[in-house]
């Protein structure tokens, strides 16, 4: 991209920015909105405070959109060919750019040409505009044609042709390298396409592998050329001329002469993308063999020299070269610098939501740190790197690896008696167990520790974190009054600018407090106030432009609307949550949103679609090992199956949900599960009255203890219907209670259902008396 914009490494930041801006505005003035994203991508400074505060996933999204818009707009000016080679070595950020472009190809004058080995995987095969061409080894006829082009048509070369085809298996690169080897050895004389054998075939030896052929060719180079090629290999497969000149011990004219000889021998190709000049190895194997030909000590010394050169040449712009510095310090075993640069490279990757690369950098930083003397500072770094790894692994739902790193961080923090870091470990462990479905008692113990340490140290962020984790826990444990108290406390304390502080947590506490207060008030039947807080949560999340927080705000307000019977309102909120979780690839929220939406669809009469979405959700729970709200989603799938008339499946999911909720201490979900089991038993043609009443009464007892008035009302409603079917005189009493509760809470949809049931019961009673 620097070449596209005409930006040179020697340009001052202001000059580079002017070039980028000028090219964008010349191409299309509307692209000016992409300036900040492209400046960030090219590591050019920006004084825009808003960009620096945008959440990393959003910055990444905007950057990808900017690249896509730039290329598509260029394709409108002229047909555009984009070539990406060796995708089997691709980084995740470039992969995201490719995926974005693939979706846009049908409407663009753009040809995307890529090459890759079979182990590379992509999702393009079903596209009608995708064509795949396998580059297999050449068949005998094709190999002969290639050799005729390389060697010539001299009949005396036919035996050599057959030997080369047999030895190389028709691999065209192996064939080319073998012919070059024979020419360099003097076994062939003449010129390209017109060679003659200079030695008997019986004395000609061709190495058995292409690597051996390349190694032999490198060994035959002059000392100067071989040294230069090896230096280039240490820089990487792509070799910036400026860096090669800086680290080389070869004088200017001699250097250029050596480069020309390496080009003529087809070890290197010139890649002149103005204003910079780079060279690239003809083949990755050539690079690997050249690098492997260096002794370990020599390689290490060259990596160190590259680092020193970059630090000297780009002393005021090291951030632009942070990935290269991290790479060379690690391979050069300059461990102190490696820790610093790798941690910075990891933070840079994490800031762009390139999580796999962030993990690799942080893990290499830990490896480098292990080579340094153990001090308090190094142990603190070791803990913080494990926290960094937790943040990078979280979007990848790598729960077990996260737990392993947190356990190691805890051991180190205890060794240092570092209370703040111990509290952070407990907070992260609390979040981990919430996500993977740990028991409520385990989560509470971690959250209590965070709260206690925060109070003893007077540490506000830790105190906020303690409240934050307790709120999430309360939603699982069914402690709705406790949630209400904690959420009101958080809302009051996080006013003004503090509402914009995330305190290092996954979601904004100010949004979480309002969202979960809405959920709790919904479960308690206080819908009007809950709705107010739910809308406030959404408004604040939108203002903060934070997808994760916004999804939770939508989910919790939708739960309230669904409980009240406002299914259309709930569906609108949940469709937004599903779209956001998919767009931002928030893996651990997608199943939760899908399950809630499927349940609402079933309530709206779209039963089979609802079941399908709920099944998708449970598959997502299983594949990502997510436990949060898992039991509730099972209840919802059971209810959807019951609406579809599949009683056995409804019973299966109801019993699984009750068992899971009971095991994890999720009392509110357990209450809803028992209500579902009562519904299933009642659904039979000849219901088991005692069994159904047992489940309803268990549900009602839990609901009454937890203050869950909507669920209490539903249990009375269901008992009234059940007893009405068998002529029990207490049916009217239950229905009257249900109607009264529904009316008090403003649950109009359910009030009308209960009222209709009461009318049916009264008509049946009148007929019986007649």
PDB file of N, CA and C in Angstrom, residues 27 42 67 258 292 382 433 480 495 502 540 608-609 639 666 674 702 705:
ATOM      1  N   UNK A  27      -8.688  10.031  -6.257  1.00  0.00           N
ATOM      2  CA  UNK A  27      -9.443   8.857  -6.702  1.00  0.00           C
ATOM      3  C   UNK A  27     -10.932   9.062  -6.478  1.00  0.00           C
ATOM      4  N   UNK A  42      -0.895   1.846   8.021  1.00  0.00           N
ATOM      5  CA  UNK A  42       0.469   2.111   7.572  1.00  0.00           C
ATOM      6  C   UNK A  42       1.355   2.643   8.699  1.00  0.00           C
ATOM      7  N   UNK A  67      -9.880  -0.803   3.042  1.00  0.00           N
ATOM      8  CA  UNK A  67      -9.094  -1.473   2.005  1.00  0.00           C
ATOM      9  C   UNK A  67      -9.999  -1.943   0.874  1.00  0.00           C
ATOM     10  N   UNK A 258      26.706  -8.180  -7.638  1.00  0.00           N
ATOM     11  CA  UNK A 258      26.365  -9.488  -7.055  1.00  0.00           C
ATOM     12  C   UNK A 258      24.866  -9.749  -7.158  1.00  0.00           C
ATOM     13  N   UNK A 292      19.066 -22.233   5.611  1.00  0.00           N
ATOM     14  CA  UNK A 292      19.585 -23.409   6.307  1.00  0.00           C
ATOM     15  C   UNK A 292      21.062 -23.651   6.082  1.00  0.00           C
ATOM     16  N   UNK A 382       5.985 -11.574  33.290  1.00  0.00           N
ATOM     17  CA  UNK A 382       5.465 -12.905  32.989  1.00  0.00           C
ATOM     18  C   UNK A 382       3.976 -12.998  33.306  1.00  0.00           C
ATOM     19  N   UNK A 433     -15.119 -18.964  34.392  1.00  0.00           N
ATOM     20  CA  UNK A 433     -16.089 -19.950  34.866  1.00  0.00           C
ATOM     21  C   UNK A 433     -17.519 -19.552  34.521  1.00  0.00           C
ATOM     22  N   UNK A 480     -32.141 -12.217  41.660  1.00  0.00           N
ATOM     23  CA  UNK A 480     -32.580 -11.025  40.934  1.00  0.00           C
ATOM     24  C   UNK A 480     -32.651  -9.791  41.822  1.00  0.00           C
ATOM     25  N   UNK A 495     -21.114   7.428  37.022  1.00  0.00           N
ATOM     26  CA  UNK A 495     -21.778   8.548  36.347  1.00  0.00           C
ATOM     27  C   UNK A 495     -20.735   9.388  35.618  1.00  0.00           C
ATOM     28  N   UNK A 502     -14.034   1.338  30.665  1.00  0.00           N
ATOM     29  CA  UNK A 502     -14.321  -0.101  30.654  1.00  0.00           C
ATOM     30  C   UNK A 502     -13.574  -0.827  31.765  1.00  0.00           C
ATOM     31  N   UNK A 540     -26.537   3.968  25.634  1.00  0.00           N
ATOM     32  CA  UNK A 540     -25.163   4.169  26.072  1.00  0.00           C
ATOM     33  C   UNK A 540     -24.189   3.311  25.256  1.00  0.00           C
ATOM     34  N   UNK A 608     -40.964 -24.010  13.391  1.00  0.00           N
ATOM     35  CA  UNK A 608     -39.858 -24.812  12.854  1.00  0.00           C
ATOM     36  C   UNK A 608     -38.596 -23.971  12.651  1.00  0.00           C
ATOM     37  N   UNK A 609     -38.774 -22.718  12.239  1.00  0.00           N
ATOM     38  CA  UNK A 609     -37.620 -21.835  12.116  1.00  0.00           C
ATOM     39  C   UNK A 609     -36.993 -21.596  13.478  1.00  0.00           C
ATOM     40  N   UNK A 639     -39.355 -25.877  24.963  1.00  0.00           N
ATOM     41  CA  UNK A 639     -40.635 -25.196  24.752  1.00  0.00           C
ATOM     42  C   UNK A 639     -40.983 -25.133  23.267  1.00  0.00           C
ATOM     43  N   UNK A 666     -27.977 -22.779  39.090  1.00  0.00           N
ATOM     44  CA  UNK A 666     -28.716 -21.758  38.339  1.00  0.00           C
ATOM     45  C   UNK A 666     -30.203 -21.897  38.692  1.00  0.00           C
ATOM     46  N   UNK A 674     -38.496 -26.711  35.473  1.00  0.00           N
ATOM     47  CA  UNK A 674     -39.581 -27.485  36.091  1.00  0.00           C
ATOM     48  C   UNK A 674     -40.935 -27.075  35.526  1.00  0.00           C
ATOM     49  N   UNK A 702     -39.634 -22.250  43.913  1.00  0.00           N
ATOM     50  CA  UNK A 702     -38.384 -21.571  43.581  1.00  0.00           C
ATOM     51  C   UNK A 702     -38.659 -20.142  43.128  1.00  0.00           C
ATOM     52  N   UNK A 705     -39.567 -17.839  45.999  1.00  0.00           N
ATOM     53  CA  UNK A 705     -38.388 -17.517  46.810  1.00  0.00           C
ATOM     54  C   UNK A 705     -37.523 -16.463  46.130  1.00  0.00           C
TER      55      UNK A 705
END
